[in-house]
Coordinates of C-alpha atoms and ligand atoms in Angstrom, one line a residue:
X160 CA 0.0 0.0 0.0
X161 CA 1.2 3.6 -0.8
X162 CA 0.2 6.8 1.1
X163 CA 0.5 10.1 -0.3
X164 CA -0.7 13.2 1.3
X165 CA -1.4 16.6 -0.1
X166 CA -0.7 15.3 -3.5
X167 CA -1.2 16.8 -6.9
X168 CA -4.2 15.2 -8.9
X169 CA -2.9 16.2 -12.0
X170 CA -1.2 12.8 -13.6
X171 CA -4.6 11.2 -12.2
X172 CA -6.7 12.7 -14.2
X173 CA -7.0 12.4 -17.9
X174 CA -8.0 15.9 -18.2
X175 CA -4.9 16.9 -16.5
X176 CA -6.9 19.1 -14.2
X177 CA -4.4 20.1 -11.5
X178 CA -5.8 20.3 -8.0
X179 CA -4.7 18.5 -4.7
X180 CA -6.3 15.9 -2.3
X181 CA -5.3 15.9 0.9
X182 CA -5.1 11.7 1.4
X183 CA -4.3 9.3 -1.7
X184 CA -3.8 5.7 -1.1
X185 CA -3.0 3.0 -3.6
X186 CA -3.9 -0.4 -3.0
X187 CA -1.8 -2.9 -4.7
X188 CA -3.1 -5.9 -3.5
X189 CA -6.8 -7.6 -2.0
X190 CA -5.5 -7.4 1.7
X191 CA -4.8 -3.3 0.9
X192 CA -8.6 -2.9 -0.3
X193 CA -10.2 -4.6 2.8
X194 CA -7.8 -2.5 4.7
X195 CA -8.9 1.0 3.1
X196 CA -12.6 -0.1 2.9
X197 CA -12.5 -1.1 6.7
X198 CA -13.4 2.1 8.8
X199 CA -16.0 5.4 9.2
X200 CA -15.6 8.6 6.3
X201 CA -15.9 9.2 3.0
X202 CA -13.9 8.0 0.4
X203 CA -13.7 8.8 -3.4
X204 CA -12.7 5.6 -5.6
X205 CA -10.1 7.2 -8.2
X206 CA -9.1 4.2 -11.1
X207 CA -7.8 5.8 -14.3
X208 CA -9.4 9.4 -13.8
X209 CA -10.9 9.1 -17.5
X210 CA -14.6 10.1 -16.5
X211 CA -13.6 12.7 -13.7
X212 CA -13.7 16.2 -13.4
X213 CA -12.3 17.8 -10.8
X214 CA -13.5 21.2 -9.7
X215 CA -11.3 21.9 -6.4
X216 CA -8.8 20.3 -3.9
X217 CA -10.3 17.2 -2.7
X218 CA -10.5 16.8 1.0
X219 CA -10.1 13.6 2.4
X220 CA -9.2 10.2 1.2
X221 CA -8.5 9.0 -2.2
X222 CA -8.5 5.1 -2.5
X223 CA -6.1 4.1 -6.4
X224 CA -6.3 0.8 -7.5
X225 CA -3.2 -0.4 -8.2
X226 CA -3.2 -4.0 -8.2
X227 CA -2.9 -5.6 -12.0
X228 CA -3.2 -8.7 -13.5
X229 CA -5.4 -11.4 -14.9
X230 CA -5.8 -14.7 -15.0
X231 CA -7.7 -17.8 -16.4
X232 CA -10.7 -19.1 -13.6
X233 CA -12.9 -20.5 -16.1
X234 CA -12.8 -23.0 -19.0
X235 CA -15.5 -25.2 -20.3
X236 CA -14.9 -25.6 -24.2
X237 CA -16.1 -22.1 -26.2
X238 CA -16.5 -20.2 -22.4
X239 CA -13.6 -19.0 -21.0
X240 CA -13.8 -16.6 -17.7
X241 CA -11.5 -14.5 -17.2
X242 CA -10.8 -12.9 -13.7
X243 CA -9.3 -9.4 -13.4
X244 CA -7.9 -6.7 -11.3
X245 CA -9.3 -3.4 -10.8
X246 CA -6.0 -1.6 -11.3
X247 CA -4.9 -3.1 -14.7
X248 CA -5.6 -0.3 -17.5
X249 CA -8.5 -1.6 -19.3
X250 CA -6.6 -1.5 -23.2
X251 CA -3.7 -3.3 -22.4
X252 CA -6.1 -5.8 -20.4
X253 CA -8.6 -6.1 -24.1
X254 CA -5.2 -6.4 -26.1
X255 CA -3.8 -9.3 -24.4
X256 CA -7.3 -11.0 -24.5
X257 CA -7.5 -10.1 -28.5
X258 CA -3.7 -11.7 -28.8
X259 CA -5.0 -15.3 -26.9
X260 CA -7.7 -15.3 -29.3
X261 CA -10.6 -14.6 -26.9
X262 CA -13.5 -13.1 -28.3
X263 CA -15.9 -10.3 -26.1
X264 CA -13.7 -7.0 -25.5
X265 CA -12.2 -6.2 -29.1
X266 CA -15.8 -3.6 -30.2
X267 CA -13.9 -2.2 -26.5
X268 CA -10.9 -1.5 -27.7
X269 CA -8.8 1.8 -26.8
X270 CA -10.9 3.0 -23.8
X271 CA -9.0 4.7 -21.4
X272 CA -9.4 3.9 -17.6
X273 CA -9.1 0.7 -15.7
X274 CA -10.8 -2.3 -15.5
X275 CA -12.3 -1.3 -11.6
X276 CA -14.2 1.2 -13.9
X277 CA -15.5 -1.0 -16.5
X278 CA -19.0 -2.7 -14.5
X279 CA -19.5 0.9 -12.8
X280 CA -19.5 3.1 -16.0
X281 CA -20.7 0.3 -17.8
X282 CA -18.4 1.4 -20.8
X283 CA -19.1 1.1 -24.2
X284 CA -18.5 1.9 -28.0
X285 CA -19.1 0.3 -31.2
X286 CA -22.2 -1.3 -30.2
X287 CA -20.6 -3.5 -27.2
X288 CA -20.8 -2.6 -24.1
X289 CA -19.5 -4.5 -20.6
X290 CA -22.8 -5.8 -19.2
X291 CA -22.2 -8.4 -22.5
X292 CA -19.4 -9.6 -20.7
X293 CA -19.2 -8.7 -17.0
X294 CA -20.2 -11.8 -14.9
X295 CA -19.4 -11.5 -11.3
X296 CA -17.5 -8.7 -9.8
X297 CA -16.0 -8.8 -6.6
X298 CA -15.5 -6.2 -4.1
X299 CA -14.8 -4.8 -0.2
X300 CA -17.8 -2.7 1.6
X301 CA -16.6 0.2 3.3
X302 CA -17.1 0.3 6.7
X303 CA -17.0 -3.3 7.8
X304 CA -14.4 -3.9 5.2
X305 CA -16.4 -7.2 4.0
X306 CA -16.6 -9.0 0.9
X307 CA -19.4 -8.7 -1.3
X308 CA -19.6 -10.5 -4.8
X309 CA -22.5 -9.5 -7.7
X310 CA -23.1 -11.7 -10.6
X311 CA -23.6 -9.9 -14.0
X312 CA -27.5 -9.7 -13.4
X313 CA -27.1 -8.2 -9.8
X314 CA -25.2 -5.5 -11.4
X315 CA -28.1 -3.5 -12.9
X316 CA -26.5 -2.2 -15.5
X317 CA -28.0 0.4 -18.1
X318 CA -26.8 3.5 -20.5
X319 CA -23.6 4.3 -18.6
X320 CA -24.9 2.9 -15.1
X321 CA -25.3 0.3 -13.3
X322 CA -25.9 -0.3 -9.3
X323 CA -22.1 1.0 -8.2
X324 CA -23.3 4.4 -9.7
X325 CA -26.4 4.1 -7.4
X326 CA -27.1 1.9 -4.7
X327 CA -23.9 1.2 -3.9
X328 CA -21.8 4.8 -5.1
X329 CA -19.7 5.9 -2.3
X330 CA -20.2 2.5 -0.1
X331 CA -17.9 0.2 -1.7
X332 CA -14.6 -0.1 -3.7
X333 CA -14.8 -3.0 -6.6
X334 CA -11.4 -5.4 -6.3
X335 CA -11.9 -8.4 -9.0
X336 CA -13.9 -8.1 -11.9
X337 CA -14.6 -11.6 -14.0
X338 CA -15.6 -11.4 -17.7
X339 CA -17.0 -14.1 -19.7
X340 CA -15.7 -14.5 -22.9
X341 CA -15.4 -16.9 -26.0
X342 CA -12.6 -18.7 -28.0
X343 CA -14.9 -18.5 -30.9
X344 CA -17.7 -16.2 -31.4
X345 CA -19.6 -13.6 -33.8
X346 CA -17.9 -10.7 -35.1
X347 CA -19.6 -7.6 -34.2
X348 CA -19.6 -4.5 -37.3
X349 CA -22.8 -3.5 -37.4
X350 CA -21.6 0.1 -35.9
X351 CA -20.9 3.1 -37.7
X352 CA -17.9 2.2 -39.8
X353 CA -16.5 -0.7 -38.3
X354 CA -17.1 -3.1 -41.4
X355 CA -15.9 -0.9 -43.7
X356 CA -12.7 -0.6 -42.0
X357 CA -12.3 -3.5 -41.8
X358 CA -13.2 -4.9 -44.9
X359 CA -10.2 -2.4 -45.9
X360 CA -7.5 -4.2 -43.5
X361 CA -8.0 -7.7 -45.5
X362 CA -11.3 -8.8 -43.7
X363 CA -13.3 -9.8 -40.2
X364 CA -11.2 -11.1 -37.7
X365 CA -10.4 -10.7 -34.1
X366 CA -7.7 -8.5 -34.5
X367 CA -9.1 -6.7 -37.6
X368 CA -11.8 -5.7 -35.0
X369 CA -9.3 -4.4 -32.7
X370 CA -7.2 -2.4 -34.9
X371 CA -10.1 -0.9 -37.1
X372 CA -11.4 0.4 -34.0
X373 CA -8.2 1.8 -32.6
X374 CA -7.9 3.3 -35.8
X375 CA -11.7 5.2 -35.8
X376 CA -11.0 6.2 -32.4
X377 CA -7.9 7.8 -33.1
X378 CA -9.1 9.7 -36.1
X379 CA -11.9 11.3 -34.1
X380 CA -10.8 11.3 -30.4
X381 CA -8.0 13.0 -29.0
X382 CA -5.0 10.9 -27.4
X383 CA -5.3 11.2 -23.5
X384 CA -1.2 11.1 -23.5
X385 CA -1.7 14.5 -25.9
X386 CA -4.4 16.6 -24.8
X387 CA -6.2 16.2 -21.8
X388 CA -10.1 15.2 -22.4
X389 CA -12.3 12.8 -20.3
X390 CA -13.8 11.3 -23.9
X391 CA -17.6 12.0 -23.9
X392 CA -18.1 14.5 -22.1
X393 CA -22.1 14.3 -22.2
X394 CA -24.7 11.6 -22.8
X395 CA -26.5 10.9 -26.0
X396 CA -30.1 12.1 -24.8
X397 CA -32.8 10.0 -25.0
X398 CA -36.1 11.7 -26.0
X399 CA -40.0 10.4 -26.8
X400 CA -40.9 10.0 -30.4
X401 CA -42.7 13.0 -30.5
X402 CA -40.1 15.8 -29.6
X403 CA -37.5 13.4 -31.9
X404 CA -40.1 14.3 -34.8
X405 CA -40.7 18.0 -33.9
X406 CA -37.1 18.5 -34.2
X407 CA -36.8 16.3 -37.7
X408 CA -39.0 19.0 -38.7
X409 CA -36.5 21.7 -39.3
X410 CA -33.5 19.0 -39.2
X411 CA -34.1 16.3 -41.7
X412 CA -30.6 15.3 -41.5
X413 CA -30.3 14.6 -37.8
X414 CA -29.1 11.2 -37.5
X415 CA -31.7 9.3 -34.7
X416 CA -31.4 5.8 -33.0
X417 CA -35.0 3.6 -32.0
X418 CA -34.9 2.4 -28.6
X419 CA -36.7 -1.1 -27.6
X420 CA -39.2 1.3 -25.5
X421 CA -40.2 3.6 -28.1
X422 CA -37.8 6.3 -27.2
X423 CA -35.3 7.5 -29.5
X424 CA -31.7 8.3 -29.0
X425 CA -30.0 11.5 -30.2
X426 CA -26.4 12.0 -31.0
X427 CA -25.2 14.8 -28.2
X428 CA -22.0 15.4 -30.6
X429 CA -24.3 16.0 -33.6
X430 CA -26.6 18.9 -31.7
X431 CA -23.5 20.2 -30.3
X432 CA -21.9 20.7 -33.7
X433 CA -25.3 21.8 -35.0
X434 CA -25.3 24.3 -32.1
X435 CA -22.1 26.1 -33.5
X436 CA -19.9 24.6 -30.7
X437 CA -17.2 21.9 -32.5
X438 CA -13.9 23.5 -32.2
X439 CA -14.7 26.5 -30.4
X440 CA -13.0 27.6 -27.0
X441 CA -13.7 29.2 -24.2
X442 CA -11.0 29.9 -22.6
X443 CA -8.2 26.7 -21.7
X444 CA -11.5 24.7 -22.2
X445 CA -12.3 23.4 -26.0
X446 CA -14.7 21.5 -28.6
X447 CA -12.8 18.9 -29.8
X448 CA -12.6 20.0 -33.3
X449 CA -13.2 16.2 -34.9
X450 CA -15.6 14.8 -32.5
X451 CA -18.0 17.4 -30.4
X452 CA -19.2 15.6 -27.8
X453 CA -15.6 15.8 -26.5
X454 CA -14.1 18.8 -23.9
X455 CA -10.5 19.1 -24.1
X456 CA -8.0 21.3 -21.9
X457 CA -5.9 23.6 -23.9
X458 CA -3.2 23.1 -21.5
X459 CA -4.3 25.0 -18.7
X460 CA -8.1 24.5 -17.9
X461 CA -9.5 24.5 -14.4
X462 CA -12.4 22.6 -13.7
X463 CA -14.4 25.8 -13.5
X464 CA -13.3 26.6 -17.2
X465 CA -14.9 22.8 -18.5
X466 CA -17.8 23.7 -16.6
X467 CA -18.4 27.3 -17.8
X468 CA -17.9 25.7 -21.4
X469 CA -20.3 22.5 -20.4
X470 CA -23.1 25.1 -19.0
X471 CA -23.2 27.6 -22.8
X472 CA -23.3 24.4 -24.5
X473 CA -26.0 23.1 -22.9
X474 CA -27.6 26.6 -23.0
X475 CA -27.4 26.8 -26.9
X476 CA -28.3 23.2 -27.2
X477 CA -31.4 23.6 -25.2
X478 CA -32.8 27.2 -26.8
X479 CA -32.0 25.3 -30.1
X480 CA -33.4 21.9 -29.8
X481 CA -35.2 22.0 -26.8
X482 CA -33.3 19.4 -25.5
X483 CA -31.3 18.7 -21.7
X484 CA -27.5 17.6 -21.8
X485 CA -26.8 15.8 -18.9
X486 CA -23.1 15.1 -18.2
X487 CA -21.5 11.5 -18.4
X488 CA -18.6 12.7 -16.6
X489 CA -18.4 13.0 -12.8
X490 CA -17.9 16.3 -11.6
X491 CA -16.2 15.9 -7.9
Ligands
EPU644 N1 -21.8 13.4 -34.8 C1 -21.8 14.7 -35.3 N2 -20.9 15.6 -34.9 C2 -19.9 15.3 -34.0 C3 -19.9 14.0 -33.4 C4 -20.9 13.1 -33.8 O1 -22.6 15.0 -36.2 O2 -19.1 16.2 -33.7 C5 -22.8 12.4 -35.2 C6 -22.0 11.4 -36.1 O3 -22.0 11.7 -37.4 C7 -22.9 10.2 -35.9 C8 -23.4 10.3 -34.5 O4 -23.3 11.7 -34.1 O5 -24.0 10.2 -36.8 C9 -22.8 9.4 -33.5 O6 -21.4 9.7 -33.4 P1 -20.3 8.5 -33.0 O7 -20.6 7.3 -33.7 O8 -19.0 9.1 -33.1 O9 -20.7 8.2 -31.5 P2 -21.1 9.1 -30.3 O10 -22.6 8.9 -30.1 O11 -20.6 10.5 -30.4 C10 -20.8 7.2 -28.5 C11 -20.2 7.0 -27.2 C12 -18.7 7.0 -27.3 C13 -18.3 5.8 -28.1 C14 -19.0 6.0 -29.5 C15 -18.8 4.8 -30.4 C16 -21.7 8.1 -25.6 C17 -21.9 9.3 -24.7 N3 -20.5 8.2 -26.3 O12 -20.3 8.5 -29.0 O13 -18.1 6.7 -26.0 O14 -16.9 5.6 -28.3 O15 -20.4 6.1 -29.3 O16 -19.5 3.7 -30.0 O17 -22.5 7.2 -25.6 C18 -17.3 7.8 -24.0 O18 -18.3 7.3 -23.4 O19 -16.4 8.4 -23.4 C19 -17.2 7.5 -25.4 C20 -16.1 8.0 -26.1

């Protein structure tokens, strides 16, 4: 275990916001996280910083995941489960399952964060998300410090969500997370331009997937390691058939997703370009000028400055269209 104290956030952070907390603690190992989790106050569960924005110093205690690793726990011909720790950065985690030939995680390819994050945010992209593949995640309550351990179904997981984001936020720190995957399985390319892609790198296979992906994200999404960003930084809305049409009305061309329940799901990055916002500034705080639904920091941006560019946004968005933003990020 590592204790840091009045430490700067700023390498924890994919935005590269630079404020302090007071207490950070890694845990590099199971015994560390039933130590942190044991005990009375509140603590914030940090794992790659890629969906947090901080607006001041933190006060109090910051628990890091730092344990890595994976292994084998499962293996009954095509199902393989595969157990892993919350520490271990989520894309070098999907590479090495793409390289032993195990199909589930390549649509999931170049996410940053850590695989702690994966049930909580429920991360997704090219139409795969990790409630396909999460089944069982392990984890320490805080306070008595016990176990608990939540099959897939137990999760509750939805757009972006799932039960660590409610029930459970702030009262437990995830440890193990097991993912059930397949030696052989269907490709997935219905999304976007996946197929195409791929198609163009000699055809669909498992590592095709991988690497037309990583290539689609890096046209449109800035590098982490480059600019500082927290990728989306709002959610696609979800609206009812009826305000979807009114706005088709005097936007023929926006592009529009059915839901299952009727509802219909709006691009955020397409009414934020719409709205006159890709590429613009405000300050250290930016449009990403090839995908809009991603805030970057020029170099310098507080939280304040993502927030005072998050808040026009949402302002011209919503006298425009009519239409709430909410954030995907967490602001802390
Ligand atoms: N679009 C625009 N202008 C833009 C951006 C997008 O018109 O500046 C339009 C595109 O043309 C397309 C539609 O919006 O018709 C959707 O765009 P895209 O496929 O790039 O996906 P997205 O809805 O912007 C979501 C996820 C991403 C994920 C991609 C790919 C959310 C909030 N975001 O973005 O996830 O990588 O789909 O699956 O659901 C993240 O959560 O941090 C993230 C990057």
């Amino acid at each position: 275990m590592k204790v840091y104290n009045d430490i700067s956030l700023k390498r924890y952070n994919t935005f590269g916001i630079d404020v302090k907390a007071e207490h950070l603690i890694e845990c590099e190992s199971l015994s560390d996280f039933e130590t942190v989790a044991k005990g009375d106050g509140h603590r914030l569960v940090l794992g790659g910083g890629s969906n947090m924005l901080f607006l001041s110093d933190h006060k109090g205690l910051i628990i890091h995941p730092t344990m890595t690793g994976h292994e084998i726990v499962g293996e009954n011909g095509n199902d393989v489960i595969v157990r892993a720790a919350a520490g271990t950065d989520w894309d070098s985690f999907v590479s090495s399952m793409v390289a032993q030939g195990l199909h589930g995680l390549e649509n999931l390819s170049g996410i940053p964060g850590t695989v702690g994050a994966s049930p909580v945010q429920n991360v997704g992209a090219y139409g795969a998300d990790a409630s396909q593949v999460v089944c069982r995640v392990e984890g320490y309550w805080f306070g008595t410090g016990e176990k608990f351990v939540l099959m897939g179904d137990e999760c509750h997981f939805g757009y972006r969500n799932s039960i660590f984001k409610n029930e459970m936020k702030n009262r437990a720190i995830v440890s193990l997370v097991d993912y059930h995957l397949y030696r052989d399985a269907p490709l997935n390319l219905d999304y976007g331009p996946v197929r195409q892609m791929v198609e163009s790198m000699g055809g669909a296979s498992l590592t095709n997937v991988r690497n037309a992906i990583l290539n689609i994200r890096n046209q449109k999404l800035p590098d982490p390691k480059i600019q500082g960003s927290a990728g989306s930084f709002f959610k696609n809305p979800e609206v009812s058939s009826d305000v979807a049409s009114r706005i088709s009305k005097d936007f023929a061309e926006m592009p529009q997703y059915q839901l299952p329940d009727g509802r219909v799901k709006i691009p955020a990055g397409w009414l934020i370009e719409r709205a006159g916002w890709k590429g613009r500034a405000l300050g250290e705080a930016a449009v990403h000028d090839k995908q809009a639904l991603v805030l970057v920091n020029r170099g310098n941006a507080t939280g304040s400055d993502v927030m005072a560019l998050a808040e026009a946004i949402r302002n011209d968005v919503r006298k425009m269209f009519g239409i709430e933003l909410d954030m995907e990020v967490c602001k802390i």
